[in-house]
Amino acid sequence: MFLIYLGIIILLPLYAQFKVKSTYKKYATVRSTSGMTGAQVARLILDRNGLQDVKVVESQGFLSDHYNPMTKIVALSSQNYHEASVAGTAIAAHEVGHAIQDAEAYSFLRFRHRLAPVANITSNASWIFIMIGLIFSSMNSLLGIGIVLMAVGVLFQIVTLPVEFNASSRAMNQIVELGIIRNEEEPHAKKVLSAAAMTYVAATAVAVLELLRLILIFTNRD
């Protein structure tokens, strides 16, 4: 049983990372029929949704694409920003999907933003209590505190899932409705977004499994 658990928490994230990288590299070489770069795609969708105040900038790093709700900036990695590919189109639209969520006060996104600073603190602090509690069985209460703190971080990851899936759904709707991609490109764009979503699913699954394992240890000691 332990070997199965170990296999899941090690292999699942590795597979998810492999899947997103291989899928991205495949469709990053497929030129989009629109001929629009990721930056142009993002700008078009933003403008069509009345989000002229949101900026589109280039970011450094591989797949460093993200949306910052504090600065109202969609940041696209260099390749996606400058090149016209199916992968770049899908990812740019996805990040703009987050900007649209922000503008519409999407509930899960708002909750995640409020939870983020708390989750950052509790996730880091939780392992101090957990390690002490695991090493010293007489301090099981500290393990319990660590589990509670860890649960906040796990909740953050769970809430992230609907945020990411919704952004991808919005992305597909936008690039189809605006005619940015053709029918034959839709399955390819969906594969890129699905692969990216898998990394969040894998991370959440691992976090939940680890939390459950610690809860079992805690309850068995009692």
JSON list of C-alpha atoms in Angstrom, two decimals:
[
{"chain": "A", "resi": 1, "resn": "MET", "atom": "CA", "xyz": [0.00, 0.00, 0.00]},
{"chain": "A", "resi": 2, "resn": "PHE", "atom": "CA", "xyz": [2.82, 2.37, 0.90]},
{"chain": "A", "resi": 3, "resn": "LEU", "atom": "CA", "xyz": [4.57, 1.64, -2.41]},
{"chain": "A", "resi": 4, "resn": "ILE", "atom": "CA", "xyz": [1.38, 2.52, -4.30]},
{"chain": "A", "resi": 5, "resn": "TYR", "atom": "CA", "xyz": [1.12, 5.77, -2.36]},
{"chain": "A", "resi": 6, "resn": "LEU", "atom": "CA", "xyz": [4.79, 6.54, -2.99]},
{"chain": "A", "resi": 7, "resn": "GLY", "atom": "CA", "xyz": [4.37, 5.78, -6.67]},
{"chain": "A", "resi": 8, "resn": "ILE", "atom": "CA", "xyz": [1.43, 8.15, -6.97]},
{"chain": "A", "resi": 9, "resn": "ILE", "atom": "CA", "xyz": [3.03, 11.12, -5.24]},
{"chain": "A", "resi": 10, "resn": "ILE", "atom": "CA", "xyz": [6.25, 10.73, -7.23]},
{"chain": "A", "resi": 11, "resn": "LEU", "atom": "CA", "xyz": [5.10, 9.55, -10.66]},
{"chain": "A", "resi": 12, "resn": "LEU", "atom": "CA", "xyz": [1.89, 11.56, -11.03]},
{"chain": "A", "resi": 13, "resn": "PRO", "atom": "CA", "xyz": [3.55, 15.01, -10.87]},
{"chain": "A", "resi": 14, "resn": "LEU", "atom": "CA", "xyz": [6.39, 13.80, -13.12]},
{"chain": "A", "resi": 15, "resn": "TYR", "atom": "CA", "xyz": [3.91, 12.53, -15.69]},
{"chain": "A", "resi": 16, "resn": "ALA", "atom": "CA", "xyz": [1.94, 15.78, -15.55]},
{"chain": "A", "resi": 17, "resn": "GLN", "atom": "CA", "xyz": [5.09, 17.83, -16.11]},
{"chain": "A", "resi": 18, "resn": "PHE", "atom": "CA", "xyz": [6.15, 15.58, -18.98]},
{"chain": "A", "resi": 19, "resn": "LYS", "atom": "CA", "xyz": [2.69, 15.82, -20.54]},
{"chain": "A", "resi": 20, "resn": "VAL", "atom": "CA", "xyz": [2.47, 19.60, -20.43]},
{"chain": "A", "resi": 21, "resn": "LYS", "atom": "CA", "xyz": [6.00, 20.09, -21.78]},
{"chain": "A", "resi": 22, "resn": "SER", "atom": "CA", "xyz": [5.67, 17.56, -24.59]},
{"chain": "A", "resi": 23, "resn": "THR", "atom": "CA", "xyz": [2.23, 18.83, -25.61]},
{"chain": "A", "resi": 24, "resn": "TYR", "atom": "CA", "xyz": [3.37, 22.44, -25.53]},
{"chain": "A", "resi": 25, "resn": "LYS", "atom": "CA", "xyz": [6.51, 21.73, -27.57]},
{"chain": "A", "resi": 26, "resn": "LYS", "atom": "CA", "xyz": [4.45, 19.85, -30.15]},
{"chain": "A", "resi": 27, "resn": "TYR", "atom": "CA", "xyz": [1.90, 22.61, -30.72]},
{"chain": "A", "resi": 28, "resn": "ALA", "atom": "CA", "xyz": [4.33, 25.47, -30.24]},
{"chain": "A", "resi": 29, "resn": "THR", "atom": "CA", "xyz": [5.74, 24.46, -33.61]},
{"chain": "A", "resi": 30, "resn": "VAL", "atom": "CA", "xyz": [2.29, 24.44, -35.27]},
{"chain": "A", "resi": 31, "resn": "ARG", "atom": "CA", "xyz": [1.67, 27.87, -36.73]},
{"chain": "A", "resi": 32, "resn": "SER", "atom": "CA", "xyz": [-1.84, 29.21, -36.12]},
{"chain": "A", "resi": 33, "resn": "THR", "atom": "CA", "xyz": [-3.85, 29.97, -39.23]},
{"chain": "A", "resi": 34, "resn": "SER", "atom": "CA", "xyz": [-4.70, 33.43, -37.89]},
{"chain": "A", "resi": 35, "resn": "GLY", "atom": "CA", "xyz": [-1.01, 34.35, -37.93]},
{"chain": "A", "resi": 36, "resn": "MET", "atom": "CA", "xyz": [-1.53, 36.23, -34.65]},
{"chain": "A", "resi": 37, "resn": "THR", "atom": "CA", "xyz": [1.12, 36.17, -31.95]},
{"chain": "A", "resi": 38, "resn": "GLY", "atom": "CA", "xyz": [0.16, 35.39, -28.39]},
{"chain": "A", "resi": 39, "resn": "ALA", "atom": "CA", "xyz": [0.45, 39.08, -27.54]},
{"chain": "A", "resi": 40, "resn": "GLN", "atom": "CA", "xyz": [-1.94, 39.99, -30.35]},
{"chain": "A", "resi": 41, "resn": "VAL", "atom": "CA", "xyz": [-4.40, 37.28, -29.33]},
{"chain": "A", "resi": 42, "resn": "ALA", "atom": "CA", "xyz": [-4.38, 38.50, -25.72]},
{"chain": "A", "resi": 43, "resn": "ARG", "atom": "CA", "xyz": [-4.83, 42.13, -26.76]},
{"chain": "A", "resi": 44, "resn": "LEU", "atom": "CA", "xyz": [-7.71, 41.32, -29.09]},
{"chain": "A", "resi": 45, "resn": "ILE", "atom": "CA", "xyz": [-9.64, 39.30, -26.50]},
{"chain": "A", "resi": 46, "resn": "LEU", "atom": "CA", "xyz": [-9.03, 41.91, -23.80]},
{"chain": "A", "resi": 47, "resn": "ASP", "atom": "CA", "xyz": [-10.23, 44.75, -26.02]},
{"chain": "A", "resi": 48, "resn": "ARG", "atom": "CA", "xyz": [-13.30, 42.84, -27.17]},
{"chain": "A", "resi": 49, "resn": "ASN", "atom": "CA", "xyz": [-14.22, 42.32, -23.50]},
{"chain": "A", "resi": 50, "resn": "GLY", "atom": "CA", "xyz": [-13.74, 45.97, -22.57]},
{"chain": "A", "resi": 51, "resn": "LEU", "atom": "CA", "xyz": [-10.51, 45.36, -20.67]},
{"chain": "A", "resi": 52, "resn": "GLN", "atom": "CA", "xyz": [-8.34, 48.04, -22.27]},
{"chain": "A", "resi": 53, "resn": "ASP", "atom": "CA", "xyz": [-6.83, 48.81, -18.86]},
{"chain": "A", "resi": 54, "resn": "VAL", "atom": "CA", "xyz": [-5.20, 45.35, -18.69]},
{"chain": "A", "resi": 55, "resn": "LYS", "atom": "CA", "xyz": [-1.68, 45.36, -20.13]},
{"chain": "A", "resi": 56, "resn": "VAL", "atom": "CA", "xyz": [0.04, 42.54, -22.02]},
{"chain": "A", "resi": 57, "resn": "VAL", "atom": "CA", "xyz": [3.76, 42.22, -21.35]},
{"chain": "A", "resi": 58, "resn": "GLU", "atom": "CA", "xyz": [6.58, 39.78, -22.05]},
{"chain": "A", "resi": 59, "resn": "SER", "atom": "CA", "xyz": [7.91, 37.66, -19.18]},
{"chain": "A", "resi": 60, "resn": "GLN", "atom": "CA", "xyz": [11.11, 35.67, -18.89]},
{"chain": "A", "resi": 61, "resn": "GLY", "atom": "CA", "xyz": [11.28, 31.93, -18.38]},
{"chain": "A", "resi": 62, "resn": "PHE", "atom": "CA", "xyz": [9.78, 28.83, -19.94]},
{"chain": "A", "resi": 63, "resn": "LEU", "atom": "CA", "xyz": [5.98, 28.73, -19.60]},
{"chain": "A", "resi": 64, "resn": "SER", "atom": "CA", "xyz": [6.06, 31.65, -17.16]},
{"chain": "A", "resi": 65, "resn": "ASP", "atom": "CA", "xyz": [2.70, 32.88, -18.46]},
{"chain": "A", "resi": 66, "resn": "HIS", "atom": "CA", "xyz": [0.38, 34.31, -15.81]},
{"chain": "A", "resi": 67, "resn": "TYR", "atom": "CA", "xyz": [-2.14, 37.01, -14.94]},
{"chain": "A", "resi": 68, "resn": "ASN", "atom": "CA", "xyz": [-1.54, 39.37, -12.03]},
{"chain": "A", "resi": 69, "resn": "PRO", "atom": "CA", "xyz": [-4.83, 40.73, -10.65]},
{"chain": "A", "resi": 70, "resn": "MET", "atom": "CA", "xyz": [-3.01, 43.31, -8.51]},
{"chain": "A", "resi": 71, "resn": "THR", "atom": "CA", "xyz": [-1.25, 45.00, -11.42]},
{"chain": "A", "resi": 72, "resn": "LYS", "atom": "CA", "xyz": [-3.83, 44.06, -14.09]},
{"chain": "A", "resi": 73, "resn": "ILE", "atom": "CA", "xyz": [-1.12, 42.56, -16.28]},
{"chain": "A", "resi": 74, "resn": "VAL", "atom": "CA", "xyz": [-1.17, 39.51, -18.55]},
{"chain": "A", "resi": 75, "resn": "ALA", "atom": "CA", "xyz": [2.43, 38.28, -18.77]},
{"chain": "A", "resi": 76, "resn": "LEU", "atom": "CA", "xyz": [3.35, 35.90, -21.58]},
{"chain": "A", "resi": 77, "resn": "SER", "atom": "CA", "xyz": [6.60, 33.96, -21.90]},
{"chain": "A", "resi": 78, "resn": "SER", "atom": "CA", "xyz": [8.81, 35.15, -24.77]},
{"chain": "A", "resi": 79, "resn": "GLN", "atom": "CA", "xyz": [7.91, 32.39, -27.21]},
{"chain": "A", "resi": 80, "resn": "ASN", "atom": "CA", "xyz": [4.18, 32.79, -26.70]},
{"chain": "A", "resi": 81, "resn": "TYR", "atom": "CA", "xyz": [4.43, 36.58, -26.75]},
{"chain": "A", "resi": 82, "resn": "HIS", "atom": "CA", "xyz": [6.27, 36.84, -30.06]},
{"chain": "A", "resi": 83, "resn": "GLU", "atom": "CA", "xyz": [5.30, 33.76, -32.07]},
{"chain": "A", "resi": 84, "resn": "ALA", "atom": "CA", "xyz": [2.08, 32.72, -33.80]},
{"chain": "A", "resi": 85, "resn": "SER", "atom": "CA", "xyz": [1.40, 29.15, -32.72]},
{"chain": "A", "resi": 86, "resn": "VAL", "atom": "CA", "xyz": [-1.59, 27.09, -31.64]},
{"chain": "A", "resi": 87, "resn": "ALA", "atom": "CA", "xyz": [0.00, 26.58, -28.22]},
{"chain": "A", "resi": 88, "resn": "GLY", "atom": "CA", "xyz": [0.71, 30.29, -27.79]},
{"chain": "A", "resi": 89, "resn": "THR", "atom": "CA", "xyz": [-2.83, 31.17, -28.82]},
{"chain": "A", "resi": 90, "resn": "ALA", "atom": "CA", "xyz": [-4.36, 28.76, -26.30]},
{"chain": "A", "resi": 91, "resn": "ILE", "atom": "CA", "xyz": [-2.13, 29.86, -23.42]},
{"chain": "A", "resi": 92, "resn": "ALA", "atom": "CA", "xyz": [-2.56, 33.57, -24.13]},
{"chain": "A", "resi": 93, "resn": "ALA", "atom": "CA", "xyz": [-6.33, 33.13, -24.22]},
{"chain": "A", "resi": 94, "resn": "HIS", "atom": "CA", "xyz": [-6.20, 31.15, -20.97]},
{"chain": "A", "resi": 95, "resn": "GLU", "atom": "CA", "xyz": [-4.39, 33.94, -19.13]},
{"chain": "A", "resi": 96, "resn": "VAL", "atom": "CA", "xyz": [-6.85, 36.48, -20.49]},
{"chain": "A", "resi": 97, "resn": "GLY", "atom": "CA", "xyz": [-9.55, 34.15, -19.19]},
{"chain": "A", "resi": 98, "resn": "HIS", "atom": "CA", "xyz": [-8.24, 34.93, -15.70]},
{"chain": "A", "resi": 99, "resn": "ALA", "atom": "CA", "xyz": [-8.42, 38.66, -16.46]},
{"chain": "A", "resi": 100, "resn": "ILE", "atom": "CA", "xyz": [-12.06, 38.25, -17.49]},
{"chain": "A", "resi": 101, "resn": "GLN", "atom": "CA", "xyz": [-12.72, 36.28, -14.30]},
{"chain": "A", "resi": 102, "resn": "ASP", "atom": "CA", "xyz": [-11.20, 39.13, -12.33]},
{"chain": "A", "resi": 103, "resn": "ALA", "atom": "CA", "xyz": [-13.32, 41.75, -14.12]},
{"chain": "A", "resi": 104, "resn": "GLU", "atom": "CA", "xyz": [-16.48, 39.73, -13.50]},
{"chain": "A", "resi": 105, "resn": "ALA", "atom": "CA", "xyz": [-15.56, 39.06, -9.85]},
{"chain": "A", "resi": 106, "resn": "TYR", "atom": "CA", "xyz": [-15.61, 35.30, -10.39]},
{"chain": "A", "resi": 107, "resn": "SER", "atom": "CA", "xyz": [-16.23, 33.88, -6.91]},
{"chain": "A", "resi": 108, "resn": "PHE", "atom": "CA", "xyz": [-13.61, 31.12, -6.89]},
{"chain": "A", "resi": 109, "resn": "LEU", "atom": "CA", "xyz": [-10.93, 33.52, -8.15]},
{"chain": "A", "resi": 110, "resn": "ARG", "atom": "CA", "xyz": [-11.80, 36.07, -5.46]},
{"chain": "A", "resi": 111, "resn": "PHE", "atom": "CA", "xyz": [-11.72, 33.41, -2.77]},
{"chain": "A", "resi": 112, "resn": "ARG", "atom": "CA", "xyz": [-8.37, 32.10, -4.00]},
{"chain": "A", "resi": 113, "resn": "HIS", "atom": "CA", "xyz": [-6.85, 35.59, -3.96]},
{"chain": "A", "resi": 114, "resn": "ARG", "atom": "CA", "xyz": [-8.00, 36.15, -0.38]},
{"chain": "A", "resi": 115, "resn": "LEU", "atom": "CA", "xyz": [-6.76, 32.71, 0.67]},
{"chain": "A", "resi": 116, "resn": "ALA", "atom": "CA", "xyz": [-3.36, 32.96, -1.06]},
{"chain": "A", "resi": 117, "resn": "PRO", "atom": "CA", "xyz": [-1.43, 35.00, 1.57]},
{"chain": "A", "resi": 118, "resn": "VAL", "atom": "CA", "xyz": [-2.82, 32.88, 4.40]},
{"chain": "A", "resi": 119, "resn": "ALA", "atom": "CA", "xyz": [-2.03, 29.64, 2.56]},
{"chain": "A", "resi": 120, "resn": "ASN", "atom": "CA", "xyz": [1.55, 30.76, 1.92]},
{"chain": "A", "resi": 121, "resn": "ILE", "atom": "CA", "xyz": [2.13, 31.27, 5.64]},
{"chain": "A", "resi": 122, "resn": "THR", "atom": "CA", "xyz": [0.34, 28.16, 6.87]},
{"chain": "A", "resi": 123, "resn": "SER", "atom": "CA", "xyz": [1.90, 25.87, 4.25]},
{"chain": "A", "resi": 124, "resn": "ASN", "atom": "CA", "xyz": [5.41, 26.88, 5.27]},
{"chain": "A", "resi": 125, "resn": "ALA", "atom": "CA", "xyz": [4.68, 26.78, 9.00]},
{"chain": "A", "resi": 126, "resn": "SER", "atom": "CA", "xyz": [2.80, 23.48, 8.90]},
{"chain": "A", "resi": 127, "resn": "TRP", "atom": "CA", "xyz": [5.89, 21.34, 8.31]},
{"chain": "A", "resi": 128, "resn": "ILE", "atom": "CA", "xyz": [7.59, 22.64, 11.45]},
{"chain": "A", "resi": 129, "resn": "PHE", "atom": "CA", "xyz": [4.74, 21.34, 13.58]},
{"chain": "A", "resi": 130, "resn": "ILE", "atom": "CA", "xyz": [4.35, 18.18, 11.50]},
{"chain": "A", "resi": 131, "resn": "MET", "atom": "CA", "xyz": [8.03, 17.21, 11.72]},
{"chain": "A", "resi": 132, "resn": "ILE", "atom": "CA", "xyz": [8.15, 17.77, 15.48]},
{"chain": "A", "resi": 133, "resn": "GLY", "atom": "CA", "xyz": [4.90, 15.86, 15.92]},
{"chain": "A", "resi": 134, "resn": "LEU", "atom": "CA", "xyz": [6.14, 12.93, 13.81]},
{"chain": "A", "resi": 135, "resn": "ILE", "atom": "CA", "xyz": [9.49, 12.72, 15.56]},
{"chain": "A", "resi": 136, "resn": "PHE", "atom": "CA", "xyz": [8.11, 13.00, 19.09]},
{"chain": "A", "resi": 137, "resn": "SER", "atom": "CA", "xyz": [4.98, 10.88, 19.47]},
{"chain": "A", "resi": 138, "resn": "SER", "atom": "CA", "xyz": [4.30, 12.50, 22.84]},
{"chain": "A", "resi": 139, "resn": "MET", "atom": "CA", "xyz": [3.71, 15.79, 20.99]},
{"chain": "A", "resi": 140, "resn": "ASN", "atom": "CA", "xyz": [0.83, 14.53, 18.88]},
{"chain": "A", "resi": 141, "resn": "SER", "atom": "CA", "xyz": [-1.04, 17.78, 19.44]},
{"chain": "A", "resi": 142, "resn": "LEU", "atom": "CA", "xyz": [1.64, 19.60, 17.42]},
{"chain": "A", "resi": 143, "resn": "LEU", "atom": "CA", "xyz": [1.05, 17.15, 14.59]},
{"chain": "A", "resi": 144, "resn": "GLY", "atom": "CA", "xyz": [-2.64, 18.05, 14.78]},
{"chain": "A", "resi": 145, "resn": "ILE", "atom": "CA", "xyz": [-1.82, 21.76, 14.54]},
{"chain": "A", "resi": 146, "resn": "GLY", "atom": "CA", "xyz": [0.42, 21.07, 11.56]},
{"chain": "A", "resi": 147, "resn": "ILE", "atom": "CA", "xyz": [-2.36, 19.14, 9.84]},
{"chain": "A", "resi": 148, "resn": "VAL", "atom": "CA", "xyz": [-4.80, 22.02, 10.30]},
{"chain": "A", "resi": 149, "resn": "LEU", "atom": "CA", "xyz": [-2.27, 24.49, 8.90]},
{"chain": "A", "resi": 150, "resn": "MET", "atom": "CA", "xyz": [-1.52, 22.17, 5.99]},
{"chain": "A", "resi": 151, "resn": "ALA", "atom": "CA", "xyz": [-5.25, 21.83, 5.26]},
{"chain": "A", "resi": 152, "resn": "VAL", "atom": "CA", "xyz": [-5.41, 25.54, 4.44]},
{"chain": "A", "resi": 153, "resn": "GLY", "atom": "CA", "xyz": [-2.79, 25.05, 1.74]},
{"chain": "A", "resi": 154, "resn": "VAL", "atom": "CA", "xyz": [-4.63, 22.01, 0.40]},
{"chain": "A", "resi": 155, "resn": "LEU", "atom": "CA", "xyz": [-7.85, 24.03, 0.31]},
{"chain": "A", "resi": 156, "resn": "PHE", "atom": "CA", "xyz": [-6.05, 26.65, -1.78]},
{"chain": "A", "resi": 157, "resn": "GLN", "atom": "CA", "xyz": [-5.02, 24.01, -4.30]},
{"chain": "A", "resi": 158, "resn": "ILE", "atom": "CA", "xyz": [-8.54, 22.58, -4.45]},
{"chain": "A", "resi": 159, "resn": "VAL", "atom": "CA", "xyz": [-10.02, 26.04, -5.08]},
{"chain": "A", "resi": 160, "resn": "THR", "atom": "CA", "xyz": [-7.44, 26.57, -7.83]},
{"chain": "A", "resi": 161, "resn": "LEU", "atom": "CA", "xyz": [-8.95, 23.75, -9.91]},
{"chain": "A", "resi": 162, "resn": "PRO", "atom": "CA", "xyz": [-12.28, 25.41, -10.81]},
{"chain": "A", "resi": 163, "resn": "VAL", "atom": "CA", "xyz": [-10.41, 28.68, -11.42]},
{"chain": "A", "resi": 164, "resn": "GLU", "atom": "CA", "xyz": [-8.11, 27.03, -13.96]},
{"chain": "A", "resi": 165, "resn": "PHE", "atom": "CA", "xyz": [-10.79, 24.93, -15.66]},
{"chain": "A", "resi": 166, "resn": "ASN", "atom": "CA", "xyz": [-13.08, 27.94, -15.95]},
{"chain": "A", "resi": 167, "resn": "ALA", "atom": "CA", "xyz": [-10.29, 30.07, -17.44]},
{"chain": "A", "resi": 168, "resn": "SER", "atom": "CA", "xyz": [-9.64, 27.37, -20.04]},
{"chain": "A", "resi": 169, "resn": "SER", "atom": "CA", "xyz": [-13.34, 27.17, -20.88]},
{"chain": "A", "resi": 170, "resn": "ARG", "atom": "CA", "xyz": [-13.47, 30.95, -21.32]},
{"chain": "A", "resi": 171, "resn": "ALA", "atom": "CA", "xyz": [-10.33, 30.79, -23.45]},
{"chain": "A", "resi": 172, "resn": "MET", "atom": "CA", "xyz": [-11.82, 28.26, -25.87]},
{"chain": "A", "resi": 173, "resn": "ASN", "atom": "CA", "xyz": [-15.06, 30.22, -26.13]},
{"chain": "A", "resi": 174, "resn": "GLN", "atom": "CA", "xyz": [-13.18, 33.42, -26.92]},
{"chain": "A", "resi": 175, "resn": "ILE", "atom": "CA", "xyz": [-10.82, 32.08, -29.56]},
{"chain": "A", "resi": 176, "resn": "VAL", "atom": "CA", "xyz": [-13.67, 30.24, -31.28]},
{"chain": "A", "resi": 177, "resn": "GLU", "atom": "CA", "xyz": [-16.22, 33.07, -31.15]},
{"chain": "A", "resi": 178, "resn": "LEU", "atom": "CA", "xyz": [-13.69, 35.65, -32.34]},
{"chain": "A", "resi": 179, "resn": "GLY", "atom": "CA", "xyz": [-12.54, 33.40, -35.16]},
{"chain": "A", "resi": 180, "resn": "ILE", "atom": "CA", "xyz": [-8.95, 33.32, -33.91]},
{"chain": "A", "resi": 181, "resn": "ILE", "atom": "CA", "xyz": [-8.70, 29.59, -34.59]},
{"chain": "A", "resi": 182, "resn": "ARG", "atom": "CA", "xyz": [-10.38, 27.35, -37.16]},
{"chain": "A", "resi": 183, "resn": "ASN", "atom": "CA", "xyz": [-12.37, 24.18, -36.48]},
{"chain": "A", "resi": 184, "resn": "GLU", "atom": "CA", "xyz": [-9.42, 21.88, -37.16]},
{"chain": "A", "resi": 185, "resn": "GLU", "atom": "CA", "xyz": [-7.32, 23.78, -34.60]},
{"chain": "A", "resi": 186, "resn": "GLU", "atom": "CA", "xyz": [-9.83, 23.43, -31.74]},
{"chain": "A", "resi": 187, "resn": "PRO", "atom": "CA", "xyz": [-8.76, 19.88, -30.70]},
{"chain": "A", "resi": 188, "resn": "HIS", "atom": "CA", "xyz": [-5.12, 20.99, -30.65]},
{"chain": "A", "resi": 189, "resn": "ALA", "atom": "CA", "xyz": [-5.84, 24.03, -28.49]},
{"chain": "A", "resi": 190, "resn": "LYS", "atom": "CA", "xyz": [-7.88, 21.87, -26.11]},
{"chain": "A", "resi": 191, "resn": "LYS", "atom": "CA", "xyz": [-4.99, 19.41, -25.78]},
{"chain": "A", "resi": 192, "resn": "VAL", "atom": "CA", "xyz": [-2.65, 22.23, -24.76]},
{"chain": "A", "resi": 193, "resn": "LEU", "atom": "CA", "xyz": [-5.09, 23.51, -22.13]},
{"chain": "A", "resi": 194, "resn": "SER", "atom": "CA", "xyz": [-5.90, 20.01, -20.85]},
{"chain": "A", "resi": 195, "resn": "ALA", "atom": "CA", "xyz": [-2.22, 19.18, -20.42]},
{"chain": "A", "resi": 196, "resn": "ALA", "atom": "CA", "xyz": [-1.65, 22.40, -18.50]},
{"chain": "A", "resi": 197, "resn": "ALA", "atom": "CA", "xyz": [-4.64, 21.67, -16.26]},
{"chain": "A", "resi": 198, "resn": "MET", "atom": "CA", "xyz": [-3.24, 18.22, -15.47]},
{"chain": "A", "resi": 199, "resn": "THR", "atom": "CA", "xyz": [-0.36, 19.79, -13.53]},
{"chain": "A", "resi": 200, "resn": "TYR", "atom": "CA", "xyz": [-2.87, 21.41, -11.15]},
{"chain": "A", "resi": 201, "resn": "VAL", "atom": "CA", "xyz": [-4.85, 18.19, -10.83]},
{"chain": "A", "resi": 202, "resn": "ALA", "atom": "CA", "xyz": [-1.68, 16.21, -10.05]},
{"chain": "A", "resi": 203, "resn": "ALA", "atom": "CA", "xyz": [-0.49, 18.74, -7.46]},
{"chain": "A", "resi": 204, "resn": "THR", "atom": "CA", "xyz": [-3.89, 18.74, -5.77]},
{"chain": "A", "resi": 205, "resn": "ALA", "atom": "CA", "xyz": [-4.12, 14.94, -5.74]},
{"chain": "A", "resi": 206, "resn": "VAL", "atom": "CA", "xyz": [-0.69, 14.64, -4.13]},
{"chain": "A", "resi": 207, "resn": "ALA", "atom": "CA", "xyz": [-1.52, 17.30, -1.53]},
{"chain": "A", "resi": 208, "resn": "VAL", "atom": "CA", "xyz": [-4.81, 15.62, -0.60]},
{"chain": "A", "resi": 209, "resn": "LEU", "atom": "CA", "xyz": [-3.16, 12.19, -0.32]},
{"chain": "A", "resi": 210, "resn": "GLU", "atom": "CA", "xyz": [-0.42, 13.56, 1.91]},
{"chain": "A", "resi": 211, "resn": "LEU", "atom": "CA", "xyz": [-2.99, 15.30, 4.12]},
{"chain": "A", "resi": 212, "resn": "LEU", "atom": "CA", "xyz": [-5.02, 12.10, 4.44]},
{"chain": "A", "resi": 213, "resn": "ARG", "atom": "CA", "xyz": [-1.88, 10.11, 5.31]},
{"chain": "A", "resi": 214, "resn": "LEU", "atom": "CA", "xyz": [-1.03, 12.52, 8.11]},
{"chain": "A", "resi": 215, "resn": "ILE", "atom": "CA", "xyz": [-4.61, 12.48, 9.41]},
{"chain": "A", "resi": 216, "resn": "LEU", "atom": "CA", "xyz": [-4.47, 8.67, 9.57]},
{"chain": "A", "resi": 217, "resn": "ILE", "atom": "CA", "xyz": [-1.20, 8.81, 11.52]},
{"chain": "A", "resi": 218, "resn": "PHE", "atom": "CA", "xyz": [-2.70, 11.37, 13.90]},
{"chain": "A", "resi": 219, "resn": "THR", "atom": "CA", "xyz": [-5.92, 9.42, 14.53]},
{"chain": "A", "resi": 220, "resn": "ASN", "atom": "CA", "xyz": [-4.14, 6.04, 14.92]},
{"chain": "A", "resi": 221, "resn": "ARG", "atom": "CA", "xyz": [-1.95, 7.52, 17.64]},
{"chain": "A", "resi": 222, "resn": "ASP", "atom": "CA", "xyz": [-5.00, 8.56, 19.57]}
]
